[in-house]
mmCIF file of C-alpha atoms in Angstrom:
data_model
loop_
_atom_site.group_PDB
_atom_site.id
_atom_site.type_symbol
_atom_site.label_atom_id
_atom_site.label_comp_id
_atom_site.label_asym_id
_atom_site.label_seq_id
_atom_site.Cartn_x
_atom_site.Cartn_y
_atom_site.Cartn_z
ATOM 1 C CA MET A 19 0.000 0.000 0.000
ATOM 2 C CA PRO A 20 1.266 3.511 -0.681
ATOM 3 C CA SER A 21 2.524 5.297 2.372
ATOM 4 C CA GLU A 22 0.527 8.278 3.615
ATOM 5 C CA PRO A 23 1.977 11.357 5.211
ATOM 6 C CA LEU A 24 1.789 11.518 8.955
ATOM 7 C CA PRO A 25 -0.180 14.400 10.449
ATOM 8 C CA GLY A 26 2.022 17.479 10.236
ATOM 9 C CA GLY A 27 4.662 15.527 8.333
ATOM 10 C CA ALA A 28 6.144 15.300 4.897
ATOM 11 C CA PRO A 29 5.034 12.700 2.317
ATOM 12 C CA GLY A 30 6.353 9.213 2.972
ATOM 13 C CA GLY A 31 6.044 9.412 6.739
ATOM 14 C CA GLU A 32 9.053 11.725 7.155
ATOM 15 C CA PRO A 33 8.294 14.279 9.896
ATOM 16 C CA SER A 34 8.444 17.833 8.682
ATOM 17 C CA ARG A 35 11.281 20.089 9.793
ATOM 18 C CA PRO A 36 10.270 23.645 8.868
ATOM 19 C CA ILE A 37 13.431 25.295 10.211
ATOM 20 C CA ARG A 38 15.693 22.797 8.458
ATOM 21 C CA SER A 39 13.692 23.183 5.237
ATOM 22 C CA TRP A 40 13.953 26.978 5.435
ATOM 23 C CA VAL A 41 17.718 26.837 5.931
ATOM 24 C CA ARG A 42 18.205 24.324 3.119
ATOM 25 C CA SER A 43 16.083 26.446 0.769
ATOM 26 C CA SER A 44 18.521 29.370 1.161
ATOM 27 C CA PRO A 45 21.933 27.799 1.872
ATOM 28 C CA GLY A 46 24.002 30.786 0.746
ATOM 29 C CA THR A 47 22.202 33.151 3.092
ATOM 30 C CA HIS A 48 22.652 30.915 6.115
ATOM 31 C CA LEU A 49 26.246 29.972 5.358
ATOM 32 C CA TRP A 50 27.066 33.674 5.088
ATOM 33 C CA LEU A 51 25.232 34.346 8.334
ATOM 34 C CA LEU A 52 27.125 31.518 10.053
ATOM 35 C CA VAL A 53 30.485 33.006 9.058
ATOM 36 C CA ILE A 54 29.389 36.418 10.343
ATOM 37 C CA ALA A 55 28.322 34.804 13.616
ATOM 38 C CA ILE A 56 31.784 33.251 13.988
ATOM 39 C CA THR A 57 33.634 36.476 13.193
ATOM 40 C CA SER A 58 31.350 38.376 15.572
ATOM 41 C CA VAL A 59 32.268 35.996 18.386
ATOM 42 C CA VAL A 60 35.943 36.462 17.520
ATOM 43 C CA ILE A 61 35.563 40.241 17.789
ATOM 44 C CA ALA A 62 33.582 39.959 21.027
ATOM 45 C CA VAL A 63 36.284 37.922 22.799
ATOM 46 C CA SER A 64 39.285 39.747 21.319
ATOM 47 C CA SER A 65 41.393 42.308 23.121
ATOM 48 C CA ASP A 66 41.163 45.909 21.962
ATOM 49 C CA GLY A 67 44.424 45.588 20.073
ATOM 50 C CA LEU A 68 43.407 42.407 18.254
ATOM 51 C CA GLU A 69 39.963 43.803 17.480
ATOM 52 C CA HIS A 70 41.546 46.923 15.990
ATOM 53 C CA TYR A 71 43.885 44.797 13.859
ATOM 54 C CA LEU A 72 41.166 42.450 12.587
ATOM 55 C CA LEU A 73 38.723 45.207 11.675
ATOM 56 C CA HIS A 74 41.335 47.274 9.876
ATOM 57 C CA ARG A 75 42.912 44.246 8.178
ATOM 58 C CA ASN A 76 39.542 43.181 6.755
ATOM 59 C CA SER A 77 38.391 46.686 5.906
ATOM 60 C CA SER A 78 37.743 47.775 2.342
ATOM 61 C CA ASN A 79 39.137 51.262 2.837
ATOM 62 C CA LEU A 80 41.523 52.906 0.384
ATOM 63 C CA HIS A 81 44.639 51.682 2.160
ATOM 64 C CA GLN A 82 43.604 48.036 2.150
ATOM 65 C CA LEU A 83 42.199 48.197 -1.386
ATOM 66 C CA SER A 84 45.497 49.537 -2.672
ATOM 67 C CA HIS A 85 47.597 46.902 -0.897
ATOM 68 C CA HIS A 86 45.290 43.848 -0.630
ATOM 69 C CA PRO A 87 42.362 44.432 -3.022
ATOM 70 C CA LEU A 88 40.953 40.899 -3.155
ATOM 71 C CA GLN A 89 41.267 40.335 0.585
ATOM 72 C CA ALA A 90 39.697 43.726 1.285
ATOM 73 C CA LEU A 91 36.692 43.102 -0.953
ATOM 74 C CA LEU A 92 36.139 39.556 0.269
ATOM 75 C CA GLY A 93 36.977 39.978 3.931
ATOM 76 C CA SER A 94 34.846 43.069 4.430
ATOM 77 C CA ALA A 95 31.739 41.045 3.551
ATOM 78 C CA PHE A 96 32.133 38.739 6.551
ATOM 79 C CA TRP A 97 32.661 41.106 9.468
ATOM 80 C CA ILE A 98 30.510 43.559 11.374
ATOM 81 C CA GLU A 99 32.041 46.250 13.540
ATOM 82 C CA ASP A 100 29.775 45.785 16.558
ATOM 83 C CA PRO A 101 28.958 42.156 17.512
ATOM 84 C CA SER A 102 25.845 43.365 19.344
ATOM 85 C CA ASP A 103 24.353 44.173 15.931
ATOM 86 C CA PHE A 104 24.417 40.509 14.899
ATOM 87 C CA VAL A 105 20.794 39.865 15.882
ATOM 88 C CA LEU A 106 19.646 42.792 13.750
ATOM 89 C CA TYR A 107 21.633 41.519 10.775
ATOM 90 C CA ALA A 108 20.246 38.013 11.298
ATOM 91 C CA VAL A 109 16.719 39.401 11.069
ATOM 92 C CA LEU A 110 17.577 41.384 7.938
ATOM 93 C CA PHE A 111 19.114 38.289 6.333
ATOM 94 C CA GLU A 112 15.961 36.280 6.987
ATOM 95 C CA VAL A 113 13.650 39.051 5.792
ATOM 96 C CA PHE A 114 15.516 40.013 2.611
ATOM 97 C CA HIS A 115 18.339 37.648 1.596
ATOM 98 C CA ALA A 116 16.567 34.352 2.283
ATOM 99 C CA PRO A 117 13.396 35.153 0.279
ATOM 100 C CA VAL A 118 15.443 36.417 -2.669
ATOM 101 C CA GLU A 119 17.656 33.318 -2.672
ATOM 102 C CA ARG A 120 14.638 31.003 -2.439
ATOM 103 C CA TRP A 121 12.963 32.872 -5.285
ATOM 104 C CA LEU A 122 15.864 33.372 -7.713
ATOM 105 C CA GLY A 123 18.136 30.515 -6.699
ATOM 106 C CA THR A 124 21.528 30.746 -5.055
ATOM 107 C CA LEU A 125 23.481 31.683 -8.194
ATOM 108 C CA ARG A 126 21.313 34.642 -9.238
ATOM 109 C CA TRP A 127 21.045 35.862 -5.656
ATOM 110 C CA PHE A 128 24.823 35.651 -5.264
ATOM 111 C CA LEU A 129 25.438 37.537 -8.514
ATOM 112 C CA THR A 130 23.161 40.328 -7.310
ATOM 113 C CA VAL A 131 24.658 40.817 -3.850
ATOM 114 C CA ALA A 132 28.271 40.242 -4.942
ATOM 115 C CA THR A 133 27.981 42.770 -7.765
ATOM 116 C CA ALA A 134 26.478 45.323 -5.403
ATOM 117 C CA HIS A 135 29.067 44.741 -2.687
ATOM 118 C CA VAL A 136 32.016 45.110 -5.054
ATOM 119 C CA ALA A 137 30.642 47.966 -7.145
ATOM 120 C CA ALA A 138 29.339 50.012 -4.211
ATOM 121 C CA THR A 139 32.631 49.585 -2.365
ATOM 122 C CA LEU A 140 34.793 50.606 -5.310
ATOM 123 C CA ILE A 141 32.624 53.546 -6.347
ATOM 124 C CA SER A 142 32.226 54.964 -2.843
ATOM 125 C CA GLN A 143 35.950 54.603 -2.144
ATOM 126 C CA GLN A 144 36.755 56.306 -5.441
ATOM 127 C CA VAL A 145 34.644 59.226 -4.245
ATOM 128 C CA VAL A 146 36.614 59.212 -0.979
ATOM 129 C CA LEU A 147 39.876 59.274 -2.939
ATOM 130 C CA GLU A 148 38.756 62.237 -5.020
ATOM 131 C CA ALA A 149 37.613 64.058 -1.876
ATOM 132 C CA ILE A 150 41.045 63.501 -0.299
ATOM 133 C CA GLN A 151 42.792 64.764 -3.419
ATOM 134 C CA ASP A 152 40.566 67.854 -3.412
ATOM 135 C CA HIS A 153 41.329 68.378 0.306
ATOM 136 C CA ASP A 154 37.650 68.108 1.178
ATOM 137 C CA VAL A 155 38.295 65.372 3.760
ATOM 138 C CA PRO A 156 41.419 64.483 5.775
ATOM 139 C CA ARG A 157 43.864 61.867 4.490
ATOM 140 C CA SER A 158 42.992 59.714 7.510
ATOM 141 C CA MET A 159 39.802 58.761 5.626
ATOM 142 C CA ALA A 160 41.956 56.329 3.667
ATOM 143 C CA HIS A 161 42.360 54.252 6.846
ATOM 144 C CA VAL A 162 38.849 54.299 8.349
ATOM 145 C CA VAL A 163 37.145 50.987 9.104
ATOM 146 C CA ASP A 164 34.870 50.139 6.187
ATOM 147 C CA ILE A 165 33.362 46.721 6.734
ATOM 148 C CA GLY A 166 29.938 45.191 6.900
ATOM 149 C CA VAL A 167 27.297 43.373 4.940
ATOM 150 C CA SER A 168 24.803 46.175 4.446
ATOM 151 C CA TYR A 169 25.577 46.717 0.751
ATOM 152 C CA GLY A 170 24.428 43.190 -0.047
ATOM 153 C CA ILE A 171 21.277 43.670 1.998
ATOM 154 C CA ALA A 172 20.470 46.866 0.094
ATOM 155 C CA ALA A 173 20.833 44.961 -3.192
ATOM 156 C CA SER A 174 18.456 42.245 -2.033
ATOM 157 C CA ILE A 175 15.979 44.902 -0.951
ATOM 158 C CA GLY A 176 16.182 46.321 -4.459
ATOM 159 C CA ILE A 177 15.667 43.144 -6.451
ATOM 160 C CA LEU A 178 12.968 41.933 -4.055
ATOM 161 C CA THR A 179 10.814 44.717 -5.509
ATOM 162 C CA TYR A 180 10.029 42.452 -8.470
ATOM 163 C CA ARG A 181 8.807 39.666 -6.181
ATOM 164 C CA ILE A 182 5.979 41.812 -4.849
ATOM 165 C CA SER A 183 2.663 42.000 -6.693
ATOM 166 C CA ARG A 184 1.278 45.272 -7.943
ATOM 167 C CA PRO A 185 0.119 47.701 -6.566
ATOM 168 C CA TRP A 186 2.039 46.860 -3.360
ATOM 169 C CA ARG A 187 5.257 46.799 -5.367
ATOM 170 C CA TRP A 188 5.191 50.569 -5.805
ATOM 171 C CA LEU A 189 4.550 51.196 -2.118
ATOM 172 C CA TYR A 190 7.455 48.897 -1.208
ATOM 173 C CA LEU A 191 9.717 50.613 -3.747
ATOM 174 C CA ALA A 192 8.821 54.066 -2.455
ATOM 175 C CA GLY A 193 9.632 52.947 1.090
ATOM 176 C CA ALA A 194 12.957 51.415 0.032
ATOM 177 C CA VAL A 195 13.986 54.552 -1.857
ATOM 178 C CA ALA A 196 13.058 56.721 1.119
ATOM 179 C CA VAL A 197 15.027 54.546 3.560
ATOM 180 C CA PHE A 198 18.229 54.976 1.556
ATOM 181 C CA ALA A 199 17.699 58.403 -0.016
ATOM 182 C CA VAL A 200 16.928 60.321 3.170
ATOM 183 C CA PRO A 201 20.272 59.473 4.872
ATOM 184 C CA LEU A 202 22.130 60.109 1.608
ATOM 185 C CA PHE A 203 20.813 63.670 1.357
ATOM 186 C CA THR A 204 20.945 64.456 5.077
ATOM 187 C CA SER A 205 24.037 62.713 6.472
ATOM 188 C CA HIS A 206 26.111 62.732 3.250
ATOM 189 C CA THR A 207 28.316 59.821 4.355
ATOM 190 C CA TYR A 208 30.177 57.570 1.932
ATOM 191 C CA THR A 209 28.427 54.550 3.429
ATOM 192 C CA ASP A 210 25.067 56.131 2.602
ATOM 193 C CA LEU A 211 26.302 56.562 -0.964
ATOM 194 C CA GLY A 212 27.254 52.882 -1.071
ATOM 195 C CA HIS A 213 23.809 51.874 0.166
ATOM 196 C CA ALA A 214 22.098 53.956 -2.517
ATOM 197 C CA ILE A 215 24.345 52.473 -5.211
ATOM 198 C CA SER A 216 23.574 48.953 -3.986
ATOM 199 C CA LEU A 217 19.834 49.575 -4.056
ATOM 200 C CA VAL A 218 20.095 50.821 -7.650
ATOM 201 C CA ILE A 219 22.168 47.775 -8.624
ATOM 202 C CA GLY A 220 19.554 45.490 -7.075
ATOM 203 C CA LEU A 221 16.863 47.214 -9.121
ATOM 204 C CA ALA A 222 19.058 47.029 -12.237
ATOM 205 C CA CYS A 223 19.336 43.248 -11.810
ATOM 206 C CA TRP A 224 15.756 42.910 -13.038
ATOM 207 C CA PRO A 225 16.870 40.715 -16.002
ATOM 208 C CA LEU A 226 17.898 38.065 -13.479
ATOM 209 C CA THR A 227 14.223 37.651 -12.604
ATOM 210 C CA TRP A 228 13.310 36.612 -16.137
ATOM 211 C CA GLY A 229 12.201 33.008 -16.304
ATOM 212 C CA VAL A 230 11.361 32.958 -12.591
ATOM 213 C CA GLU A 231 7.783 32.325 -11.517
ATOM 214 C CA PRO A 232 6.219 35.516 -10.148
ATOM 215 C CA PRO A 233 3.917 35.529 -7.085
ATOM 216 C CA GLY A 234 0.404 34.305 -7.687
ATOM 217 C CA ASN A 235 1.130 33.233 -11.242
ATOM 218 C CA SER A 236 1.926 29.847 -12.765
ATOM 219 C CA VAL A 237 3.616 31.402 -15.777
ATOM 220 C CA ALA A 238 7.268 32.310 -15.556
ATOM 221 C CA VAL A 239 8.368 35.874 -16.193
ATOM 222 C CA GLU A 240 9.811 36.220 -19.675
ATOM 223 C CA PRO A 241 12.000 39.008 -21.042
ATOM 224 C CA PRO A 242 10.110 41.707 -22.937
ATOM 225 C CA SER A 243 9.712 40.969 -26.607
ATOM 226 C CA ARG A 244 11.632 43.111 -29.056
ATOM 227 C CA ALA A 245 10.006 44.913 -31.927
ATOM 228 C CA HIS A 246 10.852 43.632 -35.379
#
């Protein structure tokens, strides 16, 4: 006789594991979060001197980019400056990264966040360099700590726009633009610039959503047809 699912279980008598299923459906998100958890613990238990060394060594500031470009770009994506912020980042990962990865797949999600992280870092640091050369900011700006995972989050927020059905999509987009535009025009920090760039890159990754099933529709999204 064919086996029947147990109450609250998966087909075949296998008990359901919603948390395990959620993690396995977005492996990149949770692997990234695990590494950040480990580095956060390292920072939390380190002496002030070691903490200073680790944060500056893995920073993507001008000094590190000029001497260790690959390490700076890669390492800065796996550290946060204040370990007490880990819970907040965990929530943001689950709210934005995990749904995007489950929707687009790990490869497309990774291309989106990696492109945003690299591009936003390089562009914002180029602006810092020009500001130093113009004597608008002190030369010490080349050595500031510039780490964190917020650029990738901003990119996921951007591309997630296309996962939301109309008319709610426009309300979500307006909120996302406001969240990143207001600090950019009020605080004028280079990090705010990087966030805005990342949001735009996430929105520009719309072609990566082609061929992916939209919400509430059994037909996959196809690229717009070209006129002949």
